[in-house]
Short mmCIF file of C-alpha atoms and ligand atoms in Angstrom, two decimals:
data_model
loop_
_atom_site.label_atom_id
_atom_site.label_comp_id
_atom_site.label_asym_id
_atom_site.label_seq_id
_atom_site.Cartn_x
_atom_site.Cartn_y
_atom_site.Cartn_z
CA MET A 1 13.09 34.15 -2.78
CA ASN A 2 14.53 36.91 -4.93
CA ALA A 3 17.93 38.49 -4.46
CA ASP A 4 17.91 42.12 -3.40
CA PRO A 5 20.22 43.66 -6.04
CA VAL A 6 21.23 46.54 -3.76
CA ALA A 7 21.93 44.85 -0.49
CA GLY A 8 22.53 41.33 -1.84
CA HIS A 9 20.14 39.98 0.80
CA ALA A 10 17.28 37.58 0.17
CA ILE A 11 13.82 39.01 -0.02
CA VAL A 12 11.17 36.77 1.47
CA GLN A 13 8.11 36.55 -0.63
CA PRO A 14 4.72 36.87 0.98
CA LEU A 15 3.15 33.55 1.88
CA SER A 16 0.42 33.97 -0.70
CA ASP A 17 3.04 33.96 -3.53
CA TRP A 18 4.40 30.58 -2.58
CA ALA A 19 3.37 27.52 -4.52
CA PHE A 20 2.87 24.48 -2.35
CA GLY A 21 3.09 20.94 -3.59
CA PRO A 22 5.04 19.38 -6.46
CA ALA A 23 4.52 20.48 -10.11
CA PRO A 24 2.12 18.31 -12.02
CA ARG A 25 3.85 15.29 -13.52
CA ARG A 26 5.44 15.94 -16.87
CA ALA A 27 3.44 14.36 -19.68
CA THR A 28 5.19 11.09 -20.64
CA ARG A 29 4.24 8.09 -22.68
CA GLN A 30 2.76 5.35 -20.61
CA VAL A 31 4.50 1.92 -20.55
CA ARG A 32 2.91 -1.27 -19.36
CA ILE A 33 5.41 -3.56 -17.53
CA GLY A 34 3.57 -6.71 -16.63
CA ASN A 35 0.64 -5.60 -14.48
CA ILE A 36 2.22 -2.18 -13.62
CA LEU A 37 1.78 1.05 -15.50
CA VAL A 38 4.79 3.50 -15.64
CA GLY A 39 4.49 7.10 -16.99
CA GLY A 40 1.45 8.98 -18.21
CA ASP A 41 -0.96 9.63 -15.36
CA ALA A 42 0.16 6.59 -13.32
CA PRO A 43 1.64 7.23 -9.87
CA VAL A 44 5.47 7.17 -9.52
CA VAL A 45 6.39 3.43 -9.33
CA VAL A 46 8.84 2.03 -6.70
CA GLN A 47 11.32 -0.53 -8.05
CA SER A 48 14.32 -2.34 -6.66
CA MET A 49 17.03 -4.79 -7.66
CA THR A 50 18.21 -8.03 -6.12
CA ASN A 51 21.83 -8.70 -5.10
CA THR A 52 21.66 -12.48 -5.08
CA ASP A 53 23.23 -14.69 -7.66
CA THR A 54 20.32 -15.22 -10.02
CA VAL A 55 21.46 -18.85 -10.49
CA ASP A 56 20.49 -19.30 -6.81
CA VAL A 57 16.80 -19.81 -7.51
CA ALA A 58 15.60 -20.22 -3.93
CA GLY A 59 17.72 -17.28 -2.68
CA THR A 60 16.52 -15.01 -5.52
CA VAL A 61 12.93 -16.05 -5.07
CA LYS A 62 13.13 -15.26 -1.36
CA GLN A 63 14.70 -11.83 -2.00
CA VAL A 64 12.31 -10.90 -4.71
CA ALA A 65 9.42 -11.90 -2.41
CA ASP A 66 10.88 -9.79 0.37
CA LEU A 67 11.27 -6.77 -1.85
CA TRP A 68 7.69 -7.18 -3.12
CA ARG A 69 6.29 -7.55 0.38
CA ALA A 70 8.16 -4.44 1.40
CA GLY A 71 6.39 -2.61 -1.45
CA SER A 72 8.58 -2.90 -4.54
CA GLU A 73 6.28 -2.85 -7.56
CA LEU A 74 8.95 -3.97 -10.05
CA VAL A 75 12.09 -6.03 -9.28
CA ARG A 76 15.16 -6.31 -11.49
CA VAL A 77 17.52 -9.24 -11.48
CA THR A 78 20.99 -9.73 -13.06
CA VAL A 79 21.02 -11.92 -16.12
CA ASN A 80 24.74 -12.29 -16.93
CA ASN A 81 25.30 -15.90 -18.07
CA PRO A 82 23.41 -18.90 -19.54
CA GLU A 83 22.87 -20.34 -16.09
CA SER A 84 21.15 -17.24 -14.73
CA ALA A 85 19.07 -16.92 -17.93
CA ALA A 86 17.92 -20.53 -17.33
CA ALA A 87 17.06 -19.71 -13.75
CA VAL A 88 14.77 -16.78 -14.63
CA PRO A 89 11.72 -18.76 -15.74
CA ARG A 90 12.01 -21.00 -12.69
CA ILE A 91 12.18 -17.93 -10.45
CA VAL A 92 9.11 -16.35 -12.11
CA GLU A 93 7.23 -19.63 -11.88
CA LYS A 94 7.93 -20.07 -8.18
CA LEU A 95 6.91 -16.51 -7.42
CA ALA A 96 3.63 -17.10 -9.25
CA MET A 97 3.03 -20.24 -7.21
CA MET A 98 3.47 -18.08 -4.10
CA GLY A 99 0.84 -15.69 -5.44
CA ILE A 100 3.46 -12.97 -6.15
CA GLU A 101 2.83 -11.47 -9.57
CA VAL A 102 5.58 -8.80 -9.36
CA PRO A 103 7.09 -8.03 -12.83
CA VAL A 104 10.70 -9.28 -13.00
CA ILE A 105 13.04 -7.30 -15.14
CA GLY A 106 16.24 -8.68 -16.70
CA ASP A 107 19.40 -6.61 -16.46
CA PHE A 108 21.65 -7.34 -19.49
CA HIS A 109 25.14 -6.20 -20.34
CA TYR A 110 27.42 -7.35 -23.27
CA ASN A 111 25.73 -10.68 -23.95
CA GLY A 112 22.00 -10.09 -23.67
CA HIS A 113 21.40 -10.87 -27.34
CA GLN A 114 23.03 -14.32 -26.87
CA LEU A 115 21.26 -15.04 -23.59
CA LEU A 116 17.83 -14.19 -24.97
CA ALA A 117 18.48 -16.25 -28.09
CA GLY A 118 19.67 -19.22 -26.00
CA GLU A 119 16.87 -19.14 -23.44
CA PRO A 120 13.48 -18.38 -25.07
CA ALA A 121 11.75 -19.21 -21.76
CA CYS A 122 13.79 -16.41 -20.08
CA ALA A 123 12.87 -13.93 -22.86
CA GLN A 124 9.19 -14.90 -22.34
CA ALA A 125 9.26 -14.87 -18.46
CA LEU A 126 10.85 -11.38 -18.06
CA ALA A 127 8.52 -8.43 -17.95
CA LYS A 128 11.06 -5.95 -19.35
CA TYR A 129 14.59 -5.96 -20.67
CA ARG A 130 17.07 -3.46 -19.38
CA ILE A 131 19.59 -2.53 -22.08
CA ASN A 132 22.69 -0.41 -21.37
CA PRO A 133 23.61 1.31 -24.63
CA GLY A 134 27.22 1.60 -23.41
CA ASN A 135 27.53 -2.09 -22.87
CA VAL A 136 25.68 -3.66 -25.85
CA GLY A 137 28.88 -4.38 -27.78
CA PHE A 138 31.81 -2.72 -29.46
CA GLY A 139 32.54 -1.48 -32.99
CA LYS A 140 30.36 -2.79 -35.75
CA LYS A 141 28.83 -5.44 -33.46
CA ARG A 142 27.29 -2.80 -31.34
CA ASP A 143 24.51 -1.88 -33.78
CA THR A 144 23.80 -5.47 -34.75
CA GLN A 145 23.57 -6.63 -31.11
CA PHE A 146 21.37 -3.68 -30.20
CA ALA A 147 19.05 -4.48 -33.10
CA GLN A 148 18.92 -8.20 -31.97
CA LEU A 149 17.85 -7.08 -28.45
CA ILE A 150 15.11 -4.89 -29.89
CA GLU A 151 14.03 -7.81 -32.14
CA PHE A 152 13.53 -9.95 -29.05
CA ALA A 153 11.49 -7.18 -27.41
CA LEU A 154 9.30 -7.16 -30.49
CA GLN A 155 9.13 -10.91 -30.77
CA TYR A 156 8.09 -11.38 -27.09
CA ASP A 157 6.05 -8.17 -26.88
CA LYS A 158 8.17 -6.67 -24.06
CA PRO A 159 9.07 -3.13 -23.14
CA VAL A 160 12.70 -2.13 -22.64
CA ARG A 161 14.59 0.32 -20.51
CA ILE A 162 17.37 1.96 -22.34
CA GLY A 163 19.51 2.74 -19.32
CA ALA A 164 22.70 4.75 -19.91
CA ASN A 165 25.13 4.97 -17.02
CA TRP A 166 27.91 7.35 -16.20
CA GLY A 167 30.12 4.43 -15.32
CA SER A 168 29.68 2.63 -18.70
CA LEU A 169 29.38 5.61 -21.05
CA ASP A 170 29.47 4.84 -24.81
CA GLN A 171 33.16 5.76 -25.30
CA SER A 172 32.92 6.16 -29.05
CA LEU A 173 30.09 8.62 -28.75
CA ALA A 174 31.94 10.49 -25.98
CA ALA A 175 35.02 10.71 -28.18
CA GLN A 176 32.96 11.91 -31.19
CA LEU A 177 31.28 14.63 -29.06
CA MET A 178 34.64 15.69 -27.62
CA ASP A 179 35.93 16.15 -31.19
CA GLU A 180 32.85 18.15 -32.21
CA ASN A 181 33.28 20.20 -29.10
CA ALA A 182 36.82 21.07 -30.04
CA GLN A 183 35.44 22.74 -33.13
CA ARG A 184 33.14 25.01 -31.27
CA ALA A 185 33.94 28.66 -31.12
CA GLU A 186 33.35 28.51 -27.42
CA PRO A 187 33.92 24.91 -26.37
CA TRP A 188 31.91 23.48 -23.47
CA ASP A 189 33.67 22.23 -20.37
CA ALA A 190 34.41 18.50 -20.34
CA GLY A 191 31.69 17.73 -17.79
CA ARG A 192 28.97 19.30 -20.07
CA VAL A 193 30.24 17.25 -23.04
CA LEU A 194 30.08 14.00 -21.04
CA ARG A 195 26.59 14.78 -19.78
CA GLU A 196 25.62 15.45 -23.42
CA ALA A 197 27.15 12.09 -24.39
CA LEU A 198 25.15 10.25 -21.72
CA ILE A 199 21.93 11.96 -22.78
CA ARG A 200 22.62 11.43 -26.52
CA SER A 201 23.47 7.78 -25.87
CA ALA A 202 20.06 7.23 -24.41
CA LEU A 203 18.07 9.41 -26.85
CA ASP A 204 19.84 8.11 -29.96
CA SER A 205 19.35 4.50 -28.86
CA ALA A 206 15.69 5.15 -28.17
CA ALA A 207 15.28 6.70 -31.64
CA ARG A 208 16.96 3.65 -33.18
CA ALA A 209 14.70 1.32 -31.25
CA VAL A 210 11.70 3.20 -32.64
CA ASP A 211 13.16 3.07 -36.15
CA LEU A 212 13.47 -0.72 -35.69
CA GLY A 213 9.69 -0.89 -34.97
CA LEU A 214 9.48 -0.69 -31.13
CA PRO A 215 6.62 1.62 -30.13
CA ALA A 216 7.73 4.63 -27.96
CA GLU A 217 5.11 3.33 -25.44
CA ARG A 218 7.39 0.34 -24.83
CA ILE A 219 10.47 2.38 -24.00
CA VAL A 220 11.61 3.71 -20.61
CA LEU A 221 14.77 5.86 -20.43
CA SER A 222 17.33 6.48 -17.74
CA CYS A 223 20.64 8.34 -17.58
CA LYS A 224 22.20 7.58 -14.20
CA VAL A 225 25.09 9.42 -12.64
CA SER A 226 26.41 9.35 -9.04
CA GLY A 227 26.52 13.15 -8.36
CA VAL A 228 23.46 15.00 -7.13
CA GLN A 229 23.91 18.13 -9.13
CA GLU A 230 24.84 16.22 -12.33
CA LEU A 231 21.72 14.01 -12.02
CA ILE A 232 19.50 17.09 -11.69
CA ALA A 233 21.16 18.66 -14.68
CA VAL A 234 20.99 15.48 -16.83
CA TYR A 235 17.32 14.69 -16.06
CA ARG A 236 16.14 18.29 -16.56
CA ASP A 237 17.74 18.14 -19.95
CA LEU A 238 16.40 14.64 -20.74
CA ALA A 239 12.89 15.79 -19.73
CA ARG A 240 13.05 18.77 -22.03
CA ARG A 241 14.24 16.74 -25.02
CA SER A 242 11.85 13.70 -25.00
CA ASP A 243 8.50 12.46 -23.77
CA PHE A 244 9.61 8.92 -22.91
CA ALA A 245 8.72 7.61 -19.43
CA LEU A 246 11.77 8.15 -17.19
CA HIS A 247 13.34 5.82 -14.71
CA LEU A 248 14.93 8.00 -12.05
CA GLY A 249 17.77 7.08 -9.71
CA LEU A 250 21.18 8.21 -8.39
CA THR A 251 23.56 5.41 -9.28
CA GLU A 252 26.05 4.18 -6.77
CA ALA A 253 24.42 6.40 -4.12
CA GLY A 254 26.52 4.94 -1.32
CA ILE A 255 26.04 3.33 2.05
CA GLY A 256 23.91 4.42 5.00
CA SER A 257 22.82 7.98 5.58
CA LYS A 258 24.95 9.27 2.75
CA GLY A 259 23.25 7.16 0.18
CA ILE A 260 19.82 8.02 1.55
CA VAL A 261 20.48 11.74 1.70
CA ALA A 262 22.12 11.95 -1.72
CA SER A 263 19.39 10.02 -3.42
CA SER A 264 16.61 11.93 -1.62
CA ALA A 265 18.21 15.32 -2.41
CA ALA A 266 18.52 14.55 -6.09
CA LEU A 267 15.20 12.78 -6.62
CA ALA A 268 13.21 15.22 -4.52
CA VAL A 269 14.34 18.21 -6.66
CA LEU A 270 13.41 16.42 -9.85
CA MET A 271 10.14 14.95 -8.65
CA GLN A 272 9.14 18.40 -7.33
CA GLU A 273 9.49 19.55 -10.93
CA GLY A 274 7.31 16.66 -12.19
CA ILE A 275 10.21 14.62 -13.56
CA GLY A 276 10.38 10.89 -12.95
CA ASP A 277 7.92 8.05 -13.52
CA THR A 278 9.61 5.25 -11.58
CA ILE A 279 12.34 5.40 -8.99
CA ARG A 280 15.02 3.23 -7.56
CA ILE A 281 17.17 4.07 -4.53
CA SER A 282 20.56 2.43 -5.24
CA LEU A 283 21.74 2.05 -1.63
CA THR A 284 24.69 -0.05 -0.65
CA PRO A 285 23.25 -2.16 2.19
CA GLU A 286 25.14 -1.90 5.53
CA PRO A 287 26.52 -5.27 6.50
CA GLY A 288 23.63 -7.42 7.70
CA ALA A 289 21.00 -4.87 6.80
CA PRO A 290 18.09 -6.13 4.68
CA ARG A 291 17.92 -5.40 0.96
CA THR A 292 14.45 -4.06 1.53
CA GLN A 293 15.80 -0.85 3.02
CA GLU A 294 15.97 0.68 -0.46
CA VAL A 295 12.27 0.10 -0.92
CA VAL A 296 11.47 1.68 2.43
CA VAL A 297 13.50 4.76 1.56
CA ALA A 298 11.79 5.08 -1.84
CA GLN A 299 8.35 4.80 -0.29
CA GLU A 300 9.17 7.31 2.47
CA LEU A 301 10.60 9.74 -0.05
CA LEU A 302 7.41 9.61 -2.12
CA GLN A 303 5.17 9.77 0.91
CA THR A 304 6.94 12.64 2.72
CA MET A 305 6.74 14.57 -0.52
CA GLY A 306 2.99 13.95 -0.71
CA LEU A 307 3.26 12.02 -3.97
CA ARG A 308 1.91 8.67 -2.74
CA ALA A 309 0.84 7.02 0.55
CA PHE A 310 2.12 3.58 1.48
CA THR A 311 2.05 3.31 5.22
CA PRO A 312 0.97 5.42 8.19
CA MET A 313 3.55 8.05 8.91
CA VAL A 314 4.70 8.78 12.49
CA THR A 315 5.60 12.34 13.38
CA ALA A 316 7.98 12.28 16.34
CA CYS A 317 9.85 15.10 17.95
CA PRO A 318 13.66 14.76 18.21
CA GLY A 319 13.65 14.81 22.00
CA CYS A 320 15.69 17.15 24.10
CA GLY A 321 16.68 17.88 27.69
CA ARG A 322 12.92 17.80 28.58
CA THR A 323 12.50 14.15 27.70
CA THR A 324 12.80 11.94 30.68
CA SER A 325 14.00 8.67 29.17
CA GLU A 326 14.57 6.60 26.12
CA PHE A 327 10.96 5.45 26.41
CA PHE A 328 9.80 8.15 24.04
CA GLN A 329 12.28 7.01 21.30
CA GLU A 330 11.28 3.41 21.90
CA LEU A 331 7.62 4.17 21.60
CA ALA A 332 8.17 6.09 18.31
CA LYS A 333 10.02 2.99 16.95
CA VAL A 334 7.50 0.52 18.24
CA VAL A 335 4.63 2.44 16.61
CA GLN A 336 6.45 2.88 13.25
CA GLU A 337 7.38 -0.76 13.15
CA HIS A 338 3.87 -1.86 14.19
CA VAL A 339 2.07 0.05 11.51
CA ARG A 340 4.63 -0.94 8.83
CA ALA A 341 4.21 -4.61 9.76
CA LYS A 342 0.44 -4.32 9.70
CA MET A 343 0.15 -2.46 6.37
CA PRO A 344 0.34 -5.47 4.06
CA GLU A 345 -2.78 -6.88 5.87
CA TRP A 346 -4.44 -3.49 6.21
CA LYS A 347 -3.95 -2.85 2.49
CA ILE A 348 -6.45 -5.57 1.85
CA THR A 349 -8.67 -5.40 4.89
CA HIS A 350 -8.56 -1.70 5.70
CA PRO A 351 -7.89 0.26 2.50
CA GLY A 352 -7.02 3.89 3.15
CA ALA A 353 -5.16 3.07 6.39
CA GLU A 354 -1.93 4.17 4.66
CA HIS A 355 -3.16 7.77 4.97
CA LEU A 356 -3.34 7.53 8.79
CA THR A 357 -1.19 10.15 10.62
CA LEU A 358 0.33 9.55 14.02
CA ALA A 359 2.34 11.58 16.46
CA VAL A 360 4.63 10.52 19.31
CA MET A 361 5.88 13.62 21.23
CA GLY A 362 8.20 13.88 24.20
CA CYS A 363 6.65 16.61 26.34
CA VAL A 364 4.03 19.21 26.86
CA VAL A 365 5.80 21.95 24.92
CA ASN A 366 4.77 20.80 21.43
CA GLY A 367 3.20 17.45 22.35
CA PRO A 368 -0.54 18.33 22.61
CA GLY A 369 -0.35 20.70 19.61
CA GLU A 370 1.34 18.29 17.27
CA SER A 371 -0.84 15.43 18.58
CA ARG A 372 -3.97 17.37 17.70
CA HIS A 373 -2.80 17.73 14.11
CA ALA A 374 -2.54 13.96 13.78
CA ASP A 375 -5.29 11.40 13.55
CA ILE A 376 -3.89 9.91 16.78
CA GLY A 377 -1.23 11.42 18.88
CA ILE A 378 0.33 10.94 22.28
CA SER A 379 2.23 13.42 24.38
CA LEU A 380 4.48 11.73 26.86
CA PRO A 381 5.41 13.36 30.16
CA GLY A 382 8.61 15.41 30.11
CA THR A 383 10.96 16.14 32.98
CA GLY A 384 9.05 17.39 35.98
CA GLU A 385 5.65 16.75 34.40
CA ALA A 386 2.96 14.55 35.91
CA PRO A 387 3.38 10.88 34.83
CA ALA A 388 0.51 10.94 32.46
CA ALA A 389 0.34 10.71 28.67
CA PRO A 390 -2.70 12.33 27.08
CA VAL A 391 -3.80 10.77 23.78
CA PHE A 392 -5.61 12.88 21.18
CA ILE A 393 -7.85 11.32 18.58
CA ASP A 394 -9.15 13.39 15.68
CA GLY A 395 -7.98 16.51 17.47
CA GLN A 396 -9.71 15.83 20.71
CA LYS A 397 -8.26 14.65 24.02
CA ALA A 398 -9.65 11.13 24.26
CA VAL A 399 -7.92 9.37 27.09
CA THR A 400 -4.84 9.64 29.40
CA LEU A 401 -2.52 6.69 29.66
CA ARG A 402 -0.41 5.92 32.67
CA GLY A 403 1.80 3.21 34.05
CA GLU A 404 3.96 0.47 32.47
CA HIS A 405 1.68 -0.49 29.56
CA ILE A 406 1.49 2.79 27.69
CA ALA A 407 3.06 1.38 24.53
CA HIS A 408 0.79 -1.65 24.42
CA GLU A 409 -2.31 0.43 25.12
CA PHE A 410 -1.39 3.12 22.57
CA VAL A 411 -0.83 0.54 19.85
CA ALA A 412 -4.21 -0.97 20.73
CA LEU A 413 -5.84 2.47 20.30
CA ILE A 414 -4.25 2.73 16.85
CA ASP A 415 -5.56 -0.73 15.88
CA GLY A 416 -9.06 0.23 17.11
CA TYR A 417 -8.97 3.52 15.21
CA VAL A 418 -7.98 1.77 11.97
CA GLU A 419 -10.76 -0.75 12.49
CA ARG A 420 -13.41 1.97 13.03
CA ARG A 421 -12.29 4.29 10.27
CA TYR A 422 -10.99 1.99 7.55
CA GLY A 423 -12.54 -1.43 8.31
CA ARG A 424 -14.89 -2.93 5.77
CA ALA A 425 -17.76 -2.33 8.26
CA ALA A 426 -16.93 1.35 8.17
CA GLU A 427 -17.81 1.45 4.43
CA PRO A 428 -21.13 3.11 3.60
CA ALA A 429 -23.81 0.55 2.63
S1 LIG B 501 8.22 18.29 22.20
FE1 LIG B 501 9.20 18.54 24.20
S2 LIG B 501 10.58 16.81 24.29
FE2 LIG B 501 10.08 16.96 22.17
S3 LIG B 501 11.72 18.27 21.38
FE3 LIG B 501 10.05 19.67 21.86
S4 LIG B 501 10.50 20.39 23.94
FE4 LIG B 501 11.77 18.59 23.55
#
């Protein structure tokens, strides 16, 4: 929309002028992390991080496996002391014995150079090293320790993520840029200087890594902040100034709906502009909630934006005074949980099922129309309507369900549809 300079009102553009769909992905260098490609023409990769003590091998293996089963394509673990470094190869080995080949990334701060030196098996087992340029070391040691980390990446043939973070900004660089800013004829505001310090911290460190011999195709960059507008500004700038693959995420996003909304708002704007090669949703789990929620949110963000497909999506109306009971909400939940639970199996036995679209609607007002747009949709009876639930398959009314077993019968119809359309037998000879 344009602003009407006279009236100050928005002018709605004709529909034909609107561009639908995200911009093509920005051209970035492609990085191989274990068996996963990030950047270039690879799809946006979903990653996550454990919150177990890495020393707890069994607990960490279980959580990595859970995250992988939920769809995380890369999983990062904390490596903060010699015990956790010693645990890493055992964790990777146990995962392999379970048939889980997910690349495990080591998250290092302060002592990564010592840990990698002390545990060669850890250096070998990890698929990537995450280095925070603000936490590599202080004073003269900083450059030496950074160089040592890059040496290990070269020695073990590993990629690195140079991950700057608002909360651990390189203070010497920030002070230097503040001094330079004071000399400007028109000084920037402090926020802009700090954003520049964050970006420069990542870019300068990446340039140094390249000088030390690490190919640019082995470097992923990130510059995480916790504010939505700041993140958008930082990544737009980062994308303009380099062609490194970018890891995208809002750090310390928060708990519950706040964390989901803030992450989605920031990442959606950037991915719509083609920025971002791998994403992580840094949710604070609600007490008792599974760690895998961050993976589900990342997948749903990518899928609702039309960037990737992971699991059948259920369109459901919000319900209103026309809905007769909670049955409609329960059915939407049962259907979403059923297809999500089936997807790991369908991925192998029924490839393409992730593109299936479903609709669960509460009454006749929008029910039949929305159901016709889905591959399979059901329109439940609203207040005062006959107790019958027409089911639409491929846009045609196929059957009407009644009675107490509607949920069970609808789920069976979904399974039958998946079998017919995506089963191996459905493949052309
Ligand atoms: S489809 Fe019916 S029940 Fe659902 S929100 Fe619309 S009017 Fe209400």
